[in-house]
Coordinates of C-alpha atoms and ligand atoms in Angstrom, one line a residue:
M15 CA 16.9 -33.2 9.0
N16 CA 18.9 -29.7 8.4
T17 CA 19.8 -28.6 12.3
R18 CA 22.7 -26.1 11.2
V19 CA 21.7 -23.0 13.2
T20 CA 23.1 -19.5 12.0
S21 CA 23.2 -15.9 14.0
T22 CA 19.5 -16.0 11.5
G23 CA 17.9 -19.1 12.6
T24 CA 18.2 -22.9 11.6
P25 CA 17.5 -22.6 6.9
P26 CA 15.5 -25.2 5.9
A27 CA 15.9 -27.9 3.1
N28 CA 15.7 -26.5 0.5
V29 CA 18.6 -23.2 1.4
L30 CA 20.6 -22.5 -1.9
L31 CA 23.1 -20.3 -0.7
E32 CA 24.1 -19.0 3.3
V33 CA 26.7 -16.8 3.4
S34 CA 28.7 -16.3 6.7
H35 CA 30.3 -13.6 8.8
L36 CA 31.7 -12.7 5.3
T37 CA 33.7 -10.0 5.1
K38 CA 34.9 -8.0 2.9
H39 CA 37.5 -4.9 3.2
Y40 CA 39.6 -2.8 0.6
P41 CA 42.5 -1.7 1.1
V42 CA 43.0 2.5 1.5
R43 CA 46.2 3.3 0.0
K44 CA 48.4 7.0 0.1
G45 CA 50.8 8.4 -1.0
V46 CA 53.9 7.6 -3.5
F47 CA 55.2 4.4 -2.5
S48 CA 51.0 3.0 -1.6
Q49 CA 51.4 2.9 1.9
V50 CA 48.1 1.1 2.5
S51 CA 46.9 3.2 5.9
G52 CA 43.2 2.4 6.9
Q53 CA 40.4 -0.1 5.1
V54 CA 37.3 0.6 4.6
H55 CA 34.7 -1.8 6.1
A56 CA 33.4 -2.6 3.7
V57 CA 31.1 -5.9 5.0
D58 CA 31.2 -6.8 8.7
D59 CA 30.0 -10.2 9.3
V60 CA 26.8 -10.9 7.6
S61 CA 25.5 -13.3 7.2
F62 CA 22.2 -14.5 5.2
W63 CA 20.1 -17.4 3.3
I64 CA 18.4 -17.5 0.7
A65 CA 16.1 -20.9 0.2
E66 CA 15.0 -21.8 -3.1
G67 CA 12.3 -19.6 -4.5
E68 CA 13.1 -16.5 -2.8
T69 CA 13.5 -12.9 -2.4
L70 CA 15.7 -12.0 -0.3
G71 CA 15.7 -7.9 0.6
L72 CA 18.7 -6.3 0.7
V73 CA 18.6 -2.5 1.9
G74 CA 20.2 0.3 3.6
E75 CA 21.7 4.2 1.8
S76 CA 24.0 4.1 -0.3
G77 CA 27.7 2.7 0.5
C78 CA 26.9 0.6 3.3
G79 CA 28.2 -2.7 1.5
K80 CA 25.3 -4.1 -1.0
S81 CA 26.7 -4.1 -3.6
T82 CA 30.6 -6.0 -2.1
T83 CA 28.1 -8.5 -1.1
G84 CA 26.8 -9.4 -4.4
K85 CA 29.9 -8.9 -6.2
T86 CA 31.2 -11.4 -3.4
I87 CA 28.4 -14.2 -3.8
L88 CA 28.6 -13.3 -7.5
K89 CA 32.6 -14.4 -7.5
L90 CA 33.7 -11.1 -8.6
I91 CA 35.8 -9.8 -5.9
D92 CA 37.3 -11.8 -2.9
P93 CA 36.1 -12.1 0.8
T94 CA 38.4 -10.4 3.3
A95 CA 37.0 -12.9 5.7
G96 CA 34.1 -16.0 5.8
T97 CA 32.2 -18.5 4.0
I98 CA 29.9 -18.5 1.7
D99 CA 28.6 -21.9 0.2
W100 CA 26.2 -23.2 -2.4
R101 CA 24.2 -25.6 -2.5
G102 CA 26.0 -27.2 0.6
H103 CA 29.1 -26.6 -1.6
R104 CA 32.2 -23.3 -0.5
I105 CA 32.8 -21.6 -3.4
D106 CA 34.3 -18.8 -1.8
Q107 CA 37.8 -20.2 -1.9
L108 CA 37.2 -21.0 -5.1
S109 CA 38.9 -20.4 -8.7
G110 CA 37.9 -20.4 -12.0
T111 CA 38.5 -23.2 -13.4
G112 CA 36.9 -25.1 -9.9
M113 CA 33.9 -22.2 -10.1
R114 CA 33.4 -23.5 -13.2
P115 CA 30.4 -26.2 -12.8
Y116 CA 28.5 -23.4 -10.6
R117 CA 29.2 -19.4 -12.7
R118 CA 26.0 -20.2 -14.9
E119 CA 23.7 -21.1 -11.8
L120 CA 24.4 -17.5 -10.2
Q121 CA 24.0 -14.6 -12.2
A122 CA 22.9 -10.7 -11.9
V123 CA 21.6 -7.9 -13.3
F124 CA 23.1 -4.8 -12.4
Q125 CA 21.2 -1.4 -12.7
D126 CA 22.8 0.2 -15.3
P127 CA 22.5 -2.4 -18.4
Y128 CA 23.8 -0.2 -20.9
S129 CA 27.4 -0.1 -18.9
S130 CA 27.1 -4.0 -18.6
L131 CA 25.5 -4.7 -22.2
N132 CA 28.0 -4.9 -24.8
P133 CA 27.4 -1.3 -27.0
R134 CA 28.8 -3.5 -30.4
M135 CA 26.0 -6.3 -29.6
R136 CA 23.0 -7.1 -31.5
A137 CA 20.3 -8.3 -29.0
A138 CA 20.2 -11.4 -30.3
D139 CA 24.0 -12.5 -29.7
I140 CA 24.1 -10.4 -26.0
V141 CA 21.4 -12.6 -25.1
A142 CA 23.1 -15.3 -26.9
E143 CA 26.3 -15.3 -25.1
P144 CA 26.0 -17.3 -22.4
I145 CA 24.1 -20.4 -22.9
R146 CA 27.2 -20.4 -25.7
N147 CA 30.0 -20.1 -23.6
F148 CA 28.2 -22.2 -21.2
E149 CA 26.5 -24.7 -22.9
S150 CA 27.4 -27.4 -25.7
A151 CA 24.4 -25.8 -28.2
A152 CA 23.8 -25.8 -31.7
V153 CA 22.8 -23.1 -33.0
G154 CA 19.5 -23.8 -34.5
E155 CA 18.6 -24.6 -30.3
I156 CA 20.4 -21.5 -29.4
D157 CA 18.2 -19.4 -31.5
E158 CA 15.3 -20.7 -30.6
R159 CA 16.2 -20.4 -27.0
V160 CA 16.7 -16.2 -27.6
A161 CA 13.8 -16.3 -29.6
S162 CA 11.7 -17.2 -25.7
L163 CA 14.0 -15.3 -24.2
F164 CA 12.6 -12.3 -25.4
E165 CA 9.3 -14.0 -25.3
K166 CA 9.8 -14.2 -21.9
V167 CA 10.8 -10.4 -20.9
G168 CA 8.1 -9.0 -23.2
L169 CA 10.4 -7.8 -26.2
R170 CA 9.1 -7.9 -29.4
P171 CA 11.1 -10.4 -32.3
D172 CA 11.7 -7.7 -35.3
Q173 CA 13.6 -6.3 -31.9
M174 CA 16.5 -9.3 -31.0
V175 CA 19.1 -7.4 -34.8
K176 CA 18.9 -3.8 -32.3
Y177 CA 21.6 -2.5 -30.7
P178 CA 21.5 -1.8 -26.7
Y179 CA 21.4 2.2 -27.2
E180 CA 17.9 1.5 -29.4
F181 CA 16.2 0.5 -26.5
S182 CA 14.4 2.4 -23.7
G183 CA 15.6 1.9 -19.9
G184 CA 13.5 -0.3 -19.5
Q185 CA 13.3 -2.6 -22.7
R186 CA 17.6 -1.8 -22.0
Q187 CA 16.3 -3.7 -18.4
R188 CA 14.6 -6.7 -19.7
L189 CA 17.8 -7.7 -22.3
G190 CA 19.8 -7.8 -19.1
I191 CA 17.4 -9.6 -16.8
A192 CA 16.6 -12.3 -20.7
R193 CA 21.1 -12.5 -20.7
A194 CA 21.2 -13.0 -17.0
L195 CA 18.0 -16.1 -17.6
A196 CA 19.9 -17.5 -21.0
P197 CA 22.3 -20.0 -19.1
R198 CA 19.3 -20.9 -17.2
P199 CA 20.2 -20.0 -13.0
K200 CA 19.0 -21.0 -9.6
L201 CA 19.9 -17.1 -8.2
I202 CA 20.0 -13.7 -9.6
V203 CA 21.4 -11.0 -8.0
C204 CA 18.9 -8.5 -8.7
D205 CA 21.5 -4.8 -7.9
E206 CA 20.0 -2.2 -8.0
P207 CA 17.9 -3.3 -11.1
V208 CA 15.1 -0.5 -11.1
S209 CA 17.1 2.6 -9.3
A210 CA 17.8 4.5 -13.0
L211 CA 13.9 4.2 -14.4
D212 CA 10.9 5.7 -14.6
V213 CA 8.6 4.6 -11.3
S214 CA 6.1 3.5 -14.4
V215 CA 8.6 1.6 -15.7
Q216 CA 10.0 0.0 -11.7
A217 CA 7.1 -1.4 -11.6
Q218 CA 7.1 -3.3 -14.8
V219 CA 9.9 -4.9 -14.5
I220 CA 9.7 -5.8 -10.7
N221 CA 6.2 -7.9 -11.0
L222 CA 8.5 -9.0 -14.3
L223 CA 10.5 -10.6 -12.2
M224 CA 8.5 -11.8 -10.0
D225 CA 6.0 -13.1 -12.7
L226 CA 9.9 -14.8 -14.3
Q227 CA 10.3 -15.6 -10.1
D228 CA 7.1 -17.6 -10.4
E229 CA 7.4 -19.8 -13.7
L230 CA 11.4 -21.2 -13.1
G231 CA 11.2 -21.2 -9.5
L232 CA 13.9 -18.5 -9.5
S233 CA 16.1 -16.5 -6.1
Y234 CA 17.0 -13.9 -6.1
L235 CA 19.3 -11.2 -4.2
F236 CA 16.9 -8.0 -4.8
V237 CA 19.5 -4.7 -3.6
A238 CA 18.3 -0.9 -3.1
H239 CA 18.8 2.4 -1.2
D240 CA 14.4 2.3 -0.6
L241 CA 12.5 0.3 0.9
A242 CA 9.7 1.2 -1.2
V243 CA 11.2 -0.8 -4.1
V244 CA 12.4 -4.0 -2.2
E245 CA 8.2 -4.4 -0.8
H246 CA 6.4 -5.5 -2.9
I247 CA 9.1 -7.9 -4.0
S248 CA 10.9 -9.6 -1.2
H249 CA 9.8 -12.3 1.1
R250 CA 13.1 -11.3 3.4
V251 CA 14.5 -8.4 4.1
A252 CA 18.1 -7.6 5.4
V253 CA 17.9 -4.1 7.0
M254 CA 22.4 -2.3 5.9
Y255 CA 23.9 -0.2 7.7
L256 CA 27.8 0.5 7.2
G257 CA 28.6 -3.5 6.8
K258 CA 26.6 -4.8 8.7
I259 CA 23.5 -5.8 8.8
V260 CA 21.1 -4.7 11.4
E261 CA 17.7 -6.2 11.6
L262 CA 17.1 -9.1 8.9
T263 CA 12.9 -11.5 9.0
D264 CA 9.9 -11.2 7.5
K265 CA 8.9 -8.3 5.3
R266 CA 5.1 -8.4 7.0
S267 CA 7.5 -8.1 10.4
L268 CA 9.7 -5.8 8.9
F269 CA 7.2 -3.2 7.9
T270 CA 4.5 -4.2 10.2
N271 CA 6.5 -3.3 13.4
P272 CA 10.3 -2.8 12.7
Q273 CA 12.3 -2.7 15.4
H274 CA 16.1 -1.7 14.7
P275 CA 15.4 1.9 15.0
Y276 CA 18.3 1.9 11.7
T277 CA 14.3 0.2 9.4
E278 CA 12.6 3.1 11.5
A279 CA 14.3 5.6 10.2
L280 CA 14.1 3.9 6.5
L281 CA 10.4 3.4 6.8
S282 CA 9.4 6.4 7.5
A283 CA 10.5 7.4 4.1
V284 CA 7.6 5.0 2.2
P285 CA 4.8 6.3 2.4
V286 CA 1.3 4.7 4.2
P287 CA -1.3 3.9 1.2
D288 CA -3.9 3.2 4.5
P289 CA -4.6 6.4 6.5
K290 CA -5.1 4.8 9.9
I291 CA -2.3 3.0 10.5
Q292 CA 0.7 5.1 12.0
R293 CA 4.2 4.4 12.0
K294 CA 6.7 6.0 14.0
Q295 CA 8.6 8.7 12.6
V296 CA 12.2 8.3 12.9
I297 CA 14.2 11.1 11.7
L298 CA 18.1 10.5 11.8
L299 CA 20.8 12.3 13.2
G300 CA 24.5 13.1 11.6
D301 CA 25.6 12.3 8.0
V302 CA 26.5 8.3 8.2
P303 CA 30.6 7.6 9.2
S304 CA 33.0 7.0 6.8
P305 CA 33.2 2.6 6.5
I306 CA 37.4 4.1 7.2
N307 CA 36.8 3.9 10.7
P308 CA 33.1 2.9 11.8
P309 CA 32.5 4.1 15.3
P310 CA 33.0 1.4 18.3
G311 CA 30.6 0.2 19.7
C312 CA 26.9 0.0 17.7
R313 CA 27.8 1.3 14.3
F314 CA 24.4 3.1 15.0
H315 CA 24.7 4.7 18.0
T316 CA 25.9 7.7 16.0
R317 CA 22.3 8.7 14.5
C318 CA 20.9 6.8 16.5
P319 CA 17.8 9.0 18.6
Y320 CA 17.6 6.0 21.5
A321 CA 21.2 5.7 21.8
E322 CA 22.9 5.2 25.5
E323 CA 25.9 4.7 27.3
R324 CA 26.5 0.6 26.2
C325 CA 25.9 1.3 23.1
R326 CA 29.5 3.2 22.1
V327 CA 31.0 0.9 23.6
E328 CA 29.6 -2.1 23.2
E329 CA 28.5 -4.1 19.4
P330 CA 25.2 -5.7 19.7
A331 CA 25.0 -9.0 18.6
M332 CA 21.9 -10.1 16.0
K333 CA 19.1 -11.9 18.5
Q334 CA 16.2 -13.3 17.6
V335 CA 13.6 -11.6 19.0
R336 CA 9.9 -13.2 17.5
P337 CA 10.6 -16.7 15.3
G338 CA 12.4 -15.8 12.8
H339 CA 12.7 -12.0 13.5
F340 CA 16.5 -11.1 13.6
V341 CA 17.9 -7.5 15.4
A342 CA 21.3 -6.6 16.7
C343 CA 20.2 -3.6 19.3
H344 CA 21.0 -3.8 22.7
L345 CA 17.3 -2.0 23.7
R346 CA 16.1 -5.5 22.0
D347 CA 17.4 -7.9 24.2
G348 CA 14.9 -6.8 27.7
S349 CA 18.2 -5.8 29.6
A350 CA 17.7 -2.3 29.0
A351 CA 14.6 -0.2 28.6
A352 CA 12.6 -0.2 25.5
P353 CA 13.3 2.6 23.2
R354 CA 10.1 5.4 23.5
A355 CA 9.1 6.9 20.3
K356 CA 10.3 10.0 18.6
T357 CA 7.4 11.7 17.0
V358 CA 7.6 14.7 14.7
Ligands
LIG87 P1 26.5 -0.1 -1.6 O1 26.4 -0.7 -3.1 O2 25.7 -0.6 -0.1 O3 26.6 1.6 -1.5 P2 29.2 -0.9 -2.4 O4 28.9 -1.8 -1.9 O5 29.4 -0.2 -2.8 O6 28.0 0.2 -1.1 O7 30.8 0.0 -1.0 C1 30.2 -0.5 0.6 C2 31.9 0.6 0.4 O8 33.0 0.4 -0.2 C3 31.9 2.3 0.4 O9 32.5 3.3 1.2 C4 32.6 2.0 -0.5 O10 33.1 2.9 -1.1 C5 33.4 1.3 -0.6 N1 34.0 0.5 -1.8 C6 34.5 -0.8 -2.7 N2 34.3 -0.7 -3.6 C7 35.9 -0.2 -3.2 C8 37.4 -0.4 -3.9 N3 37.3 -1.1 -5.3 N4 37.9 -0.1 -3.1 C9 37.0 0.9 -2.1 N5 36.3 0.8 -1.4 C10 35.4 0.4 -2.4
LIG88 MG1 25.2 -0.6 -5.2

């Protein structure tokens, strides 16, 4: 039985990915000798897990560290600190060869498929390439798998000979999804996969990802800057602000009972379909501070309408406010008055 307890709860037995205290700082260099003059605190002490067949949404404003989190999981960049466990094996320290058995299982779909798909390769070769790289499959088998992947993602057989520029934005993203599926992954990091698409096409791509999850038992880390985009696809949602996760819970709790003032602010921008449901409107003050010198105490205090003295000096720890609902806010630990709604 699994009895480990992390800062975001006890992972279930079918946990695939576990990220603990993940930190990534980028050096800031200045002058002709490129001396290091500071650090960008892109990701700071981030912990979460993803189970088999589950989608964790990761949301926050641009620059809060979502892509950096995704890239460290994919091992495209090394973390500064923290651990990444993949099916019980630590992968954060692994090099190219050590990572080889796991590389196939972790795939990615990016925001701009045009820049991540080789423009000089035909669509069928783009999808076949990862199969050739990871497996020693016969040519006939590769052709069959590519054809079935085209069908799975809703592309036509005649599109197999086309080049990426001949596809529309939504079709190109379908091609990116087919390529990610080709090596039969267990988890796909979807980094803003629909952010560049028209709203009607966004829904089609999200529905495709959900159908594929049902059919193949996939897990997703689904990154978006907009809460409305993750609402449909996520089982749980983590909200990130300036390098930190400030709230993590199941989708329903997050949308109906948000606990962090930053989540309330993000939700204020999401339209509510039922006019009987009233949402607290929280207007953010000021701009996002620099991640080179993040504010002391709670990183959100400079923009928080409820900030108190304690928030300016003491960093809030992640606490469980209800089973499975975690929040890092001093106003939610019972020792301070509950925040008052600021209605506009
Ligand atoms: P998001 O995906 O949420 O928009 P990112 O993870 O891309 O955020 O970036 C987080 C922070 O790290 C930003 O301040 C960004 O400017 C900085 N950053 C990202 N990549 C690098 C890099 N290679 N070197 C220096 N700073 C970086
Ligand atoms: Mg990003």
